Amino acid sequence: MHIYRCEFELMENLFFASREVSNFFQTEPVIGNYALAYALGLCNSSYHNDSEITYAADLDRLNKVGIYITPGTLTEKARFTVTQFNAMSDSYWFQMEQNAISVDRRRIFNPRLKARAANFPQIGRLKLLSIGNRGVFYVTSQEKLRVPRYIRLGKFMSKTKISARKQRYREVQRETAIYPNYLNPNDLPSDMRIGMFDMLNIRPTPLIRNVHLSGSFWQLADDAQTLLPAGMRFFTDF
């Protein structure tokens, strides 16, 4: 087993629609492990998609080759940037109809002509993770793996720098160990006992941190001698 500690730094503001409150779209200070699997090039998503969710098939391929990625956790206090957006038409004339913006003046004289509803927000505010935020995640692989130096993340494909270091480790058993970073609880092995934890309720799956665990761990030779839960696999029974 090969284990890599991957430290990341945001080179651009990062946006995920983690939470939507009216027209305020927020990014939570975490990077999901599904997002990292795609960003690292370990899962390939098709350019065209007919609203089909392919997590199960894509992640199952990683399970078969023995690759797993933990969620990305910020190692410092999160810094945010709030900005506004306006996707309304900049044409000479337009009017607001029901869930749609019309730019066709003929609709004034012909009420039968209706504008199509737009299934995207037209005005609002974005809360983004700011440039310079740093964090860490771990990659485990049965075979030696090359982690890219730079990846793209989020809705705007923001540039992120990655520094990966291979870790020495030993397998240990612990009755009660606290793992401080985010974990995907669905991916923990069935024989791992879970105690108290803090939960972040986001889609597509809630994440937990500061979790009390009992079971088998890989004790890493990093500065914190991290106890990483052993045997994690992507949950694919959606």
JSON list of C-alpha atoms in Angstrom, two decimals:
[
{"chain": "A", "resi": 1, "resn": "MET", "atom": "CA", "xyz": [0.00, 0.00, 0.00]},
{"chain": "A", "resi": 2, "resn": "HIS", "atom": "CA", "xyz": [1.23, 3.49, -0.93]},
{"chain": "A", "resi": 3, "resn": "ILE", "atom": "CA", "xyz": [-0.01, 6.48, 1.10]},
{"chain": "A", "resi": 4, "resn": "TYR", "atom": "CA", "xyz": [0.48, 10.10, 0.01]},
{"chain": "A", "resi": 5, "resn": "ARG", "atom": "CA", "xyz": [-0.06, 13.19, 2.14]},
{"chain": "A", "resi": 6, "resn": "CYS", "atom": "CA", "xyz": [-1.23, 15.89, -0.28]},
{"chain": "A", "resi": 7, "resn": "GLU", "atom": "CA", "xyz": [-1.09, 19.51, 0.83]},
{"chain": "A", "resi": 8, "resn": "PHE", "atom": "CA", "xyz": [-2.99, 21.96, -1.37]},
{"chain": "A", "resi": 9, "resn": "GLU", "atom": "CA", "xyz": [-3.03, 25.73, -1.80]},
{"chain": "A", "resi": 10, "resn": "LEU", "atom": "CA", "xyz": [-5.67, 27.67, -3.71]},
{"chain": "A", "resi": 11, "resn": "MET", "atom": "CA", "xyz": [-4.17, 29.79, -6.48]},
{"chain": "A", "resi": 12, "resn": "GLU", "atom": "CA", "xyz": [-7.58, 31.23, -7.41]},
{"chain": "A", "resi": 13, "resn": "ASN", "atom": "CA", "xyz": [-10.87, 31.81, -5.60]},
{"chain": "A", "resi": 14, "resn": "LEU", "atom": "CA", "xyz": [-12.77, 28.51, -5.36]},
{"chain": "A", "resi": 15, "resn": "PHE", "atom": "CA", "xyz": [-16.54, 28.05, -5.66]},
{"chain": "A", "resi": 16, "resn": "PHE", "atom": "CA", "xyz": [-18.73, 25.02, -5.00]},
{"chain": "A", "resi": 17, "resn": "ALA", "atom": "CA", "xyz": [-22.50, 25.40, -4.56]},
{"chain": "A", "resi": 18, "resn": "SER", "atom": "CA", "xyz": [-22.32, 23.71, -1.16]},
{"chain": "A", "resi": 19, "resn": "ARG", "atom": "CA", "xyz": [-25.34, 25.55, 0.23]},
{"chain": "A", "resi": 20, "resn": "GLU", "atom": "CA", "xyz": [-27.99, 27.77, -1.35]},
{"chain": "A", "resi": 21, "resn": "VAL", "atom": "CA", "xyz": [-29.98, 30.27, 0.72]},
{"chain": "A", "resi": 22, "resn": "SER", "atom": "CA", "xyz": [-32.33, 32.20, -1.56]},
{"chain": "A", "resi": 23, "resn": "ASN", "atom": "CA", "xyz": [-29.96, 33.93, -4.01]},
{"chain": "A", "resi": 24, "resn": "PHE", "atom": "CA", "xyz": [-26.88, 33.50, -1.79]},
{"chain": "A", "resi": 25, "resn": "PHE", "atom": "CA", "xyz": [-24.66, 30.61, -2.92]},
{"chain": "A", "resi": 26, "resn": "GLN", "atom": "CA", "xyz": [-22.09, 29.46, -0.36]},
{"chain": "A", "resi": 27, "resn": "THR", "atom": "CA", "xyz": [-18.91, 27.41, -0.48]},
{"chain": "A", "resi": 28, "resn": "GLU", "atom": "CA", "xyz": [-18.24, 25.36, 2.64]},
{"chain": "A", "resi": 29, "resn": "PRO", "atom": "CA", "xyz": [-14.58, 25.18, 3.82]},
{"chain": "A", "resi": 30, "resn": "VAL", "atom": "CA", "xyz": [-14.05, 21.59, 2.63]},
{"chain": "A", "resi": 31, "resn": "ILE", "atom": "CA", "xyz": [-13.38, 19.78, -0.65]},
{"chain": "A", "resi": 32, "resn": "GLY", "atom": "CA", "xyz": [-15.32, 16.56, -1.09]},
{"chain": "A", "resi": 33, "resn": "ASN", "atom": "CA", "xyz": [-13.45, 13.41, -1.96]},
{"chain": "A", "resi": 34, "resn": "TYR", "atom": "CA", "xyz": [-15.64, 12.82, -5.03]},
{"chain": "A", "resi": 35, "resn": "ALA", "atom": "CA", "xyz": [-14.57, 16.21, -6.40]},
{"chain": "A", "resi": 36, "resn": "LEU", "atom": "CA", "xyz": [-10.91, 15.38, -5.72]},
{"chain": "A", "resi": 37, "resn": "ALA", "atom": "CA", "xyz": [-11.21, 12.01, -7.47]},
{"chain": "A", "resi": 38, "resn": "TYR", "atom": "CA", "xyz": [-12.28, 13.76, -10.68]},
{"chain": "A", "resi": 39, "resn": "ALA", "atom": "CA", "xyz": [-9.90, 16.71, -10.32]},
{"chain": "A", "resi": 40, "resn": "LEU", "atom": "CA", "xyz": [-6.88, 14.41, -9.88]},
{"chain": "A", "resi": 41, "resn": "GLY", "atom": "CA", "xyz": [-7.76, 12.70, -13.16]},
{"chain": "A", "resi": 42, "resn": "LEU", "atom": "CA", "xyz": [-8.53, 9.38, -11.49]},
{"chain": "A", "resi": 43, "resn": "CYS", "atom": "CA", "xyz": [-12.16, 9.48, -12.69]},
{"chain": "A", "resi": 44, "resn": "ASN", "atom": "CA", "xyz": [-13.15, 10.61, -16.16]},
{"chain": "A", "resi": 45, "resn": "SER", "atom": "CA", "xyz": [-16.46, 12.35, -16.71]},
{"chain": "A", "resi": 46, "resn": "SER", "atom": "CA", "xyz": [-17.94, 12.66, -20.19]},
{"chain": "A", "resi": 47, "resn": "TYR", "atom": "CA", "xyz": [-18.04, 16.10, -21.79]},
{"chain": "A", "resi": 48, "resn": "HIS", "atom": "CA", "xyz": [-21.76, 15.72, -22.58]},
{"chain": "A", "resi": 49, "resn": "ASN", "atom": "CA", "xyz": [-24.12, 14.47, -19.89]},
{"chain": "A", "resi": 50, "resn": "ASP", "atom": "CA", "xyz": [-27.88, 13.94, -20.03]},
{"chain": "A", "resi": 51, "resn": "SER", "atom": "CA", "xyz": [-28.36, 14.59, -16.29]},
{"chain": "A", "resi": 52, "resn": "GLU", "atom": "CA", "xyz": [-27.08, 11.10, -15.49]},
{"chain": "A", "resi": 53, "resn": "ILE", "atom": "CA", "xyz": [-25.26, 10.63, -12.18]},
{"chain": "A", "resi": 54, "resn": "THR", "atom": "CA", "xyz": [-22.28, 8.31, -12.75]},
{"chain": "A", "resi": 55, "resn": "TYR", "atom": "CA", "xyz": [-20.64, 8.33, -9.30]},
{"chain": "A", "resi": 56, "resn": "ALA", "atom": "CA", "xyz": [-21.25, 4.61, -8.74]},
{"chain": "A", "resi": 57, "resn": "ALA", "atom": "CA", "xyz": [-19.62, 3.44, -11.99]},
{"chain": "A", "resi": 58, "resn": "ASP", "atom": "CA", "xyz": [-16.73, 5.94, -11.83]},
{"chain": "A", "resi": 59, "resn": "LEU", "atom": "CA", "xyz": [-15.83, 5.33, -8.19]},
{"chain": "A", "resi": 60, "resn": "ASP", "atom": "CA", "xyz": [-16.21, 1.57, -8.49]},
{"chain": "A", "resi": 61, "resn": "ARG", "atom": "CA", "xyz": [-13.33, 1.61, -10.99]},
{"chain": "A", "resi": 62, "resn": "LEU", "atom": "CA", "xyz": [-11.14, 3.16, -8.30]},
{"chain": "A", "resi": 63, "resn": "ASN", "atom": "CA", "xyz": [-12.19, 0.50, -5.81]},
{"chain": "A", "resi": 64, "resn": "LYS", "atom": "CA", "xyz": [-11.14, -2.22, -8.25]},
{"chain": "A", "resi": 65, "resn": "VAL", "atom": "CA", "xyz": [-7.60, -0.81, -8.58]},
{"chain": "A", "resi": 66, "resn": "GLY", "atom": "CA", "xyz": [-7.32, -0.02, -4.85]},
{"chain": "A", "resi": 67, "resn": "ILE", "atom": "CA", "xyz": [-7.30, 3.81, -4.93]},
{"chain": "A", "resi": 68, "resn": "TYR", "atom": "CA", "xyz": [-8.98, 6.00, -2.32]},
{"chain": "A", "resi": 69, "resn": "ILE", "atom": "CA", "xyz": [-8.96, 9.76, -1.58]},
{"chain": "A", "resi": 70, "resn": "THR", "atom": "CA", "xyz": [-10.05, 11.40, 1.66]},
{"chain": "A", "resi": 71, "resn": "PRO", "atom": "CA", "xyz": [-11.91, 14.76, 1.67]},
{"chain": "A", "resi": 72, "resn": "GLY", "atom": "CA", "xyz": [-9.77, 17.89, 1.69]},
{"chain": "A", "resi": 73, "resn": "THR", "atom": "CA", "xyz": [-9.65, 19.70, 5.06]},
{"chain": "A", "resi": 74, "resn": "LEU", "atom": "CA", "xyz": [-8.36, 23.24, 5.56]},
{"chain": "A", "resi": 75, "resn": "THR", "atom": "CA", "xyz": [-5.41, 23.41, 7.96]},
{"chain": "A", "resi": 76, "resn": "GLU", "atom": "CA", "xyz": [-5.87, 27.11, 8.75]},
{"chain": "A", "resi": 77, "resn": "LYS", "atom": "CA", "xyz": [-8.84, 29.35, 9.46]},
{"chain": "A", "resi": 78, "resn": "ALA", "atom": "CA", "xyz": [-10.90, 29.63, 6.28]},
{"chain": "A", "resi": 79, "resn": "ARG", "atom": "CA", "xyz": [-10.84, 32.93, 4.40]},
{"chain": "A", "resi": 80, "resn": "PHE", "atom": "CA", "xyz": [-13.73, 33.85, 2.10]},
{"chain": "A", "resi": 81, "resn": "THR", "atom": "CA", "xyz": [-14.48, 36.30, -0.69]},
{"chain": "A", "resi": 82, "resn": "VAL", "atom": "CA", "xyz": [-18.05, 37.48, -1.36]},
{"chain": "A", "resi": 83, "resn": "THR", "atom": "CA", "xyz": [-18.96, 38.75, -4.81]},
{"chain": "A", "resi": 84, "resn": "GLN", "atom": "CA", "xyz": [-22.10, 39.52, -6.80]},
{"chain": "A", "resi": 85, "resn": "PHE", "atom": "CA", "xyz": [-23.12, 38.21, -10.20]},
{"chain": "A", "resi": 86, "resn": "ASN", "atom": "CA", "xyz": [-25.69, 39.33, -12.74]},
{"chain": "A", "resi": 87, "resn": "ALA", "atom": "CA", "xyz": [-26.54, 37.01, -15.64]},
{"chain": "A", "resi": 88, "resn": "MET", "atom": "CA", "xyz": [-29.44, 39.13, -16.92]},
{"chain": "A", "resi": 89, "resn": "SER", "atom": "CA", "xyz": [-29.53, 40.27, -20.51]},
{"chain": "A", "resi": 90, "resn": "ASP", "atom": "CA", "xyz": [-27.58, 43.38, -21.51]},
{"chain": "A", "resi": 91, "resn": "SER", "atom": "CA", "xyz": [-29.70, 43.95, -24.61]},
{"chain": "A", "resi": 92, "resn": "TYR", "atom": "CA", "xyz": [-31.33, 47.32, -25.34]},
{"chain": "A", "resi": 93, "resn": "TRP", "atom": "CA", "xyz": [-34.75, 46.04, -24.22]},
{"chain": "A", "resi": 94, "resn": "PHE", "atom": "CA", "xyz": [-35.86, 43.20, -21.99]},
{"chain": "A", "resi": 95, "resn": "GLN", "atom": "CA", "xyz": [-38.63, 42.40, -19.52]},
{"chain": "A", "resi": 96, "resn": "MET", "atom": "CA", "xyz": [-39.04, 39.89, -16.71]},
{"chain": "A", "resi": 97, "resn": "GLU", "atom": "CA", "xyz": [-41.66, 37.21, -17.26]},
{"chain": "A", "resi": 98, "resn": "GLN", "atom": "CA", "xyz": [-42.49, 34.22, -15.07]},
{"chain": "A", "resi": 99, "resn": "ASN", "atom": "CA", "xyz": [-39.13, 32.62, -14.24]},
{"chain": "A", "resi": 100, "resn": "ALA", "atom": "CA", "xyz": [-37.69, 33.97, -17.48]},
{"chain": "A", "resi": 101, "resn": "ILE", "atom": "CA", "xyz": [-36.24, 37.08, -19.10]},
{"chain": "A", "resi": 102, "resn": "SER", "atom": "CA", "xyz": [-37.70, 38.04, -22.47]},
{"chain": "A", "resi": 103, "resn": "VAL", "atom": "CA", "xyz": [-35.63, 40.04, -25.01]},
{"chain": "A", "resi": 104, "resn": "ASP", "atom": "CA", "xyz": [-38.23, 39.75, -27.81]},
{"chain": "A", "resi": 105, "resn": "ARG", "atom": "CA", "xyz": [-40.35, 42.90, -28.07]},
{"chain": "A", "resi": 106, "resn": "ARG", "atom": "CA", "xyz": [-42.93, 41.06, -30.19]},
{"chain": "A", "resi": 107, "resn": "ARG", "atom": "CA", "xyz": [-44.23, 39.48, -26.99]},
{"chain": "A", "resi": 108, "resn": "ILE", "atom": "CA", "xyz": [-45.78, 42.82, -26.04]},
{"chain": "A", "resi": 109, "resn": "PHE", "atom": "CA", "xyz": [-48.22, 42.55, -28.94]},
{"chain": "A", "resi": 110, "resn": "ASN", "atom": "CA", "xyz": [-48.59, 38.76, -29.01]},
{"chain": "A", "resi": 111, "resn": "PRO", "atom": "CA", "xyz": [-49.34, 37.35, -25.53]},
{"chain": "A", "resi": 112, "resn": "ARG", "atom": "CA", "xyz": [-49.21, 33.80, -26.92]},
{"chain": "A", "resi": 113, "resn": "LEU", "atom": "CA", "xyz": [-45.44, 34.09, -27.26]},
{"chain": "A", "resi": 114, "resn": "LYS", "atom": "CA", "xyz": [-43.85, 32.98, -24.00]},
{"chain": "A", "resi": 115, "resn": "ALA", "atom": "CA", "xyz": [-40.22, 33.03, -22.97]},
{"chain": "A", "resi": 116, "resn": "ARG", "atom": "CA", "xyz": [-38.77, 29.74, -21.79]},
{"chain": "A", "resi": 117, "resn": "ALA", "atom": "CA", "xyz": [-38.01, 29.49, -18.10]},
{"chain": "A", "resi": 118, "resn": "ALA", "atom": "CA", "xyz": [-34.27, 29.57, -17.35]},
{"chain": "A", "resi": 119, "resn": "ASN", "atom": "CA", "xyz": [-33.09, 26.88, -14.94]},
{"chain": "A", "resi": 120, "resn": "PHE", "atom": "CA", "xyz": [-30.18, 28.90, -13.59]},
{"chain": "A", "resi": 121, "resn": "PRO", "atom": "CA", "xyz": [-29.85, 31.83, -11.18]},
{"chain": "A", "resi": 122, "resn": "GLN", "atom": "CA", "xyz": [-29.84, 35.21, -12.89]},
{"chain": "A", "resi": 123, "resn": "ILE", "atom": "CA", "xyz": [-28.75, 37.45, -10.04]},
{"chain": "A", "resi": 124, "resn": "GLY", "atom": "CA", "xyz": [-27.22, 36.75, -6.64]},
{"chain": "A", "resi": 125, "resn": "ARG", "atom": "CA", "xyz": [-24.13, 36.62, -4.48]},
{"chain": "A", "resi": 126, "resn": "LEU", "atom": "CA", "xyz": [-21.34, 34.05, -4.27]},
{"chain": "A", "resi": 127, "resn": "LYS", "atom": "CA", "xyz": [-19.29, 33.16, -1.20]},
{"chain": "A", "resi": 128, "resn": "LEU", "atom": "CA", "xyz": [-15.98, 31.71, -2.39]},
{"chain": "A", "resi": 129, "resn": "LEU", "atom": "CA", "xyz": [-12.92, 30.30, -0.67]},
{"chain": "A", "resi": 130, "resn": "SER", "atom": "CA", "xyz": [-10.20, 32.93, -1.11]},
{"chain": "A", "resi": 131, "resn": "ILE", "atom": "CA", "xyz": [-6.82, 32.61, -2.76]},
{"chain": "A", "resi": 132, "resn": "GLY", "atom": "CA", "xyz": [-4.19, 31.26, -0.37]},
{"chain": "A", "resi": 133, "resn": "ASN", "atom": "CA", "xyz": [-6.35, 28.87, 1.66]},
{"chain": "A", "resi": 134, "resn": "ARG", "atom": "CA", "xyz": [-4.37, 25.74, 2.48]},
{"chain": "A", "resi": 135, "resn": "GLY", "atom": "CA", "xyz": [-5.41, 22.23, 3.38]},
{"chain": "A", "resi": 136, "resn": "VAL", "atom": "CA", "xyz": [-4.58, 18.54, 3.25]},
{"chain": "A", "resi": 137, "resn": "PHE", "atom": "CA", "xyz": [-6.00, 15.25, 2.01]},
{"chain": "A", "resi": 138, "resn": "TYR", "atom": "CA", "xyz": [-4.64, 11.71, 1.73]},
{"chain": "A", "resi": 139, "resn": "VAL", "atom": "CA", "xyz": [-4.44, 9.33, -1.22]},
{"chain": "A", "resi": 140, "resn": "THR", "atom": "CA", "xyz": [-4.01, 5.57, -0.74]},
{"chain": "A", "resi": 141, "resn": "SER", "atom": "CA", "xyz": [-3.16, 3.27, -3.63]},
{"chain": "A", "resi": 142, "resn": "GLN", "atom": "CA", "xyz": [-2.20, -0.37, -4.11]},
{"chain": "A", "resi": 143, "resn": "GLU", "atom": "CA", "xyz": [0.22, 0.68, -6.86]},
{"chain": "A", "resi": 144, "resn": "LYS", "atom": "CA", "xyz": [2.65, 3.58, -7.03]},
{"chain": "A", "resi": 145, "resn": "LEU", "atom": "CA", "xyz": [0.77, 6.72, -8.06]},
{"chain": "A", "resi": 146, "resn": "ARG", "atom": "CA", "xyz": [1.81, 10.02, -9.60]},
{"chain": "A", "resi": 147, "resn": "VAL", "atom": "CA", "xyz": [-0.11, 12.92, -8.05]},
{"chain": "A", "resi": 148, "resn": "PRO", "atom": "CA", "xyz": [-0.29, 15.99, -10.34]},
{"chain": "A", "resi": 149, "resn": "ARG", "atom": "CA", "xyz": [1.31, 19.24, -9.23]},
{"chain": "A", "resi": 150, "resn": "TYR", "atom": "CA", "xyz": [-1.68, 21.35, -10.24]},
{"chain": "A", "resi": 151, "resn": "ILE", "atom": "CA", "xyz": [-5.38, 20.57, -10.55]},
{"chain": "A", "resi": 152, "resn": "ARG", "atom": "CA", "xyz": [-8.61, 22.44, -11.37]},
{"chain": "A", "resi": 153, "resn": "LEU", "atom": "CA", "xyz": [-11.47, 22.55, -8.87]},
{"chain": "A", "resi": 154, "resn": "GLY", "atom": "CA", "xyz": [-15.00, 23.89, -8.55]},
{"chain": "A", "resi": 155, "resn": "LYS", "atom": "CA", "xyz": [-17.56, 25.43, -10.86]},
{"chain": "A", "resi": 156, "resn": "PHE", "atom": "CA", "xyz": [-15.03, 27.87, -12.31]},
{"chain": "A", "resi": 157, "resn": "MET", "atom": "CA", "xyz": [-12.16, 25.35, -12.65]},
{"chain": "A", "resi": 158, "resn": "SER", "atom": "CA", "xyz": [-9.98, 27.23, -10.17]},
{"chain": "A", "resi": 159, "resn": "LYS", "atom": "CA", "xyz": [-6.27, 26.44, -10.17]},
{"chain": "A", "resi": 160, "resn": "THR", "atom": "CA", "xyz": [-4.96, 24.60, -7.10]},
{"chain": "A", "resi": 161, "resn": "LYS", "atom": "CA", "xyz": [-1.37, 23.67, -6.26]},
{"chain": "A", "resi": 162, "resn": "ILE", "atom": "CA", "xyz": [-0.66, 20.20, -4.85]},
{"chain": "A", "resi": 163, "resn": "SER", "atom": "CA", "xyz": [2.41, 19.09, -2.88]},
{"chain": "A", "resi": 164, "resn": "ALA", "atom": "CA", "xyz": [2.35, 15.29, -2.43]},
{"chain": "A", "resi": 165, "resn": "ARG", "atom": "CA", "xyz": [4.72, 13.37, -0.14]},
{"chain": "A", "resi": 166, "resn": "LYS", "atom": "CA", "xyz": [4.78, 9.61, 0.19]},
{"chain": "A", "resi": 167, "resn": "GLN", "atom": "CA", "xyz": [4.42, 8.48, 3.81]},
{"chain": "A", "resi": 168, "resn": "ARG", "atom": "CA", "xyz": [5.98, 5.68, 5.79]},
{"chain": "A", "resi": 169, "resn": "TYR", "atom": "CA", "xyz": [3.44, 3.96, 8.00]},
{"chain": "A", "resi": 170, "resn": "ARG", "atom": "CA", "xyz": [2.68, 0.99, 10.22]},
{"chain": "A", "resi": 171, "resn": "GLU", "atom": "CA", "xyz": [-0.64, -0.69, 10.92]},
{"chain": "A", "resi": 172, "resn": "VAL", "atom": "CA", "xyz": [-1.93, -0.39, 14.50]},
{"chain": "A", "resi": 173, "resn": "GLN", "atom": "CA", "xyz": [-5.09, -1.18, 16.45]},
{"chain": "A", "resi": 174, "resn": "ARG", "atom": "CA", "xyz": [-6.73, 1.47, 18.63]},
{"chain": "A", "resi": 175, "resn": "GLU", "atom": "CA", "xyz": [-9.78, 1.29, 20.87]},
{"chain": "A", "resi": 176, "resn": "THR", "atom": "CA", "xyz": [-10.36, 5.05, 20.79]},
{"chain": "A", "resi": 177, "resn": "ALA", "atom": "CA", "xyz": [-8.62, 7.35, 18.33]},
{"chain": "A", "resi": 178, "resn": "ILE", "atom": "CA", "xyz": [-9.67, 10.84, 17.26]},
{"chain": "A", "resi": 179, "resn": "TYR", "atom": "CA", "xyz": [-9.29, 11.72, 13.60]},
{"chain": "A", "resi": 180, "resn": "PRO", "atom": "CA", "xyz": [-9.46, 15.54, 13.28]},
{"chain": "A", "resi": 181, "resn": "ASN", "atom": "CA", "xyz": [-9.91, 15.92, 9.51]},
{"chain": "A", "resi": 182, "resn": "TYR", "atom": "CA", "xyz": [-13.01, 15.35, 7.41]},
{"chain": "A", "resi": 183, "resn": "LEU", "atom": "CA", "xyz": [-14.05, 11.80, 6.50]},
{"chain": "A", "resi": 184, "resn": "ASN", "atom": "CA", "xyz": [-16.80, 10.39, 4.35]},
{"chain": "A", "resi": 185, "resn": "PRO", "atom": "CA", "xyz": [-18.64, 8.10, 6.83]},
{"chain": "A", "resi": 186, "resn": "ASN", "atom": "CA", "xyz": [-20.04, 5.94, 4.02]},
{"chain": "A", "resi": 187, "resn": "ASP", "atom": "CA", "xyz": [-16.50, 4.93, 3.03]},
{"chain": "A", "resi": 188, "resn": "LEU", "atom": "CA", "xyz": [-15.37, 3.62, 6.41]},
{"chain": "A", "resi": 189, "resn": "PRO", "atom": "CA", "xyz": [-14.97, -0.19, 6.71]},
{"chain": "A", "resi": 190, "resn": "SER", "atom": "CA", "xyz": [-17.91, -2.07, 8.26]},
{"chain": "A", "resi": 191, "resn": "ASP", "atom": "CA", "xyz": [-15.85, -3.23, 11.27]},
{"chain": "A", "resi": 192, "resn": "MET", "atom": "CA", "xyz": [-14.81, 0.34, 12.18]},
{"chain": "A", "resi": 193, "resn": "ARG", "atom": "CA", "xyz": [-16.77, 1.54, 15.22]},
{"chain": "A", "resi": 194, "resn": "ILE", "atom": "CA", "xyz": [-17.81, 5.21, 15.16]},
{"chain": "A", "resi": 195, "resn": "GLY", "atom": "CA", "xyz": [-18.33, 7.27, 18.30]},
{"chain": "A", "resi": 196, "resn": "MET", "atom": "CA", "xyz": [-18.87, 11.01, 18.65]},
{"chain": "A", "resi": 197, "resn": "PHE", "atom": "CA", "xyz": [-18.25, 13.36, 15.72]},
{"chain": "A", "resi": 198, "resn": "ASP", "atom": "CA", "xyz": [-19.01, 16.77, 14.22]},
{"chain": "A", "resi": 199, "resn": "MET", "atom": "CA", "xyz": [-21.09, 16.60, 11.03]},
{"chain": "A", "resi": 200, "resn": "LEU", "atom": "CA", "xyz": [-21.19, 18.90, 8.01]},
{"chain": "A", "resi": 201, "resn": "ASN", "atom": "CA", "xyz": [-24.44, 18.25, 6.15]},
{"chain": "A", "resi": 202, "resn": "ILE", "atom": "CA", "xyz": [-23.70, 18.85, 2.48]},
{"chain": "A", "resi": 203, "resn": "ARG", "atom": "CA", "xyz": [-24.46, 17.07, -0.78]},
{"chain": "A", "resi": 204, "resn": "PRO", "atom": "CA", "xyz": [-23.90, 14.54, -2.20]},
{"chain": "A", "resi": 205, "resn": "THR", "atom": "CA", "xyz": [-23.04, 13.03, 1.20]},
{"chain": "A", "resi": 206, "resn": "PRO", "atom": "CA", "xyz": [-22.56, 14.47, 4.70]},
{"chain": "A", "resi": 207, "resn": "LEU", "atom": "CA", "xyz": [-18.99, 14.58, 6.04]},
{"chain": "A", "resi": 208, "resn": "ILE", "atom": "CA", "xyz": [-17.76, 14.11, 9.61]},
{"chain": "A", "resi": 209, "resn": "ARG", "atom": "CA", "xyz": [-14.67, 15.31, 11.50]},
{"chain": "A", "resi": 210, "resn": "ASN", "atom": "CA", "xyz": [-13.20, 15.13, 15.03]},
{"chain": "A", "resi": 211, "resn": "VAL", "atom": "CA", "xyz": [-14.59, 11.62, 15.02]},
{"chain": "A", "resi": 212, "resn": "HIS", "atom": "CA", "xyz": [-13.88, 9.00, 17.69]},
{"chain": "A", "resi": 213, "resn": "LEU", "atom": "CA", "xyz": [-13.01, 5.69, 15.99]},
{"chain": "A", "resi": 214, "resn": "SER", "atom": "CA", "xyz": [-12.12, 2.18, 17.09]},
{"chain": "A", "resi": 215, "resn": "GLY", "atom": "CA", "xyz": [-10.48, -0.31, 14.77]},
{"chain": "A", "resi": 216, "resn": "SER", "atom": "CA", "xyz": [-7.49, -0.63, 12.46]},
{"chain": "A", "resi": 217, "resn": "PHE", "atom": "CA", "xyz": [-5.39, 2.41, 11.51]},
{"chain": "A", "resi": 218, "resn": "TRP", "atom": "CA", "xyz": [-2.33, 3.33, 9.50]},
{"chain": "A", "resi": 219, "resn": "GLN", "atom": "CA", "xyz": [-0.04, 5.39, 11.74]},
{"chain": "A", "resi": 220, "resn": "LEU", "atom": "CA", "xyz": [1.79, 7.76, 9.41]},
{"chain": "A", "resi": 221, "resn": "ALA", "atom": "CA", "xyz": [5.30, 9.03, 9.92]},
{"chain": "A", "resi": 222, "resn": "ASP", "atom": "CA", "xyz": [4.31, 12.66, 9.34]},
{"chain": "A", "resi": 223, "resn": "ASP", "atom": "CA", "xyz": [4.77, 15.42, 11.89]},
{"chain": "A", "resi": 224, "resn": "ALA", "atom": "CA", "xyz": [1.46, 14.66, 13.63]},
{"chain": "A", "resi": 225, "resn": "GLN", "atom": "CA", "xyz": [1.83, 10.88, 13.39]},
{"chain": "A", "resi": 226, "resn": "THR", "atom": "CA", "xyz": [-1.64, 10.83, 11.88]},
{"chain": "A", "resi": 227, "resn": "LEU", "atom": "CA", "xyz": [-3.84, 7.80, 12.52]},
{"chain": "A", "resi": 228, "resn": "LEU", "atom": "CA", "xyz": [-5.55, 7.27, 9.16]},
{"chain": "A", "resi": 229, "resn": "PRO", "atom": "CA", "xyz": [-8.43, 4.73, 9.18]},
{"chain": "A", "resi": 230, "resn": "ALA", "atom": "CA", "xyz": [-7.33, 1.62, 7.26]},
{"chain": "A", "resi": 231, "resn": "GLY", "atom": "CA", "xyz": [-9.36, -0.08, 4.56]},
{"chain": "A", "resi": 232, "resn": "MET", "atom": "CA", "xyz": [-11.50, 2.84, 3.34]},
{"chain": "A", "resi": 233, "resn": "ARG", "atom": "CA", "xyz": [-13.29, 2.31, 0.02]},
{"chain": "A", "resi": 234, "resn": "PHE", "atom": "CA", "xyz": [-15.67, 4.46, -2.00]},
{"chain": "A", "resi": 235, "resn": "PHE", "atom": "CA", "xyz": [-19.32, 3.71, -1.24]},
{"chain": "A", "resi": 236, "resn": "THR", "atom": "CA", "xyz": [-21.03, 2.88, -4.56]},
{"chain": "A", "resi": 237, "resn": "ASP", "atom": "CA", "xyz": [-24.39, 1.38, -3.53]},
{"chain": "A", "resi": 238, "resn": "PHE", "atom": "CA", "xyz": [-26.36, 4.58, -4.22]}
]
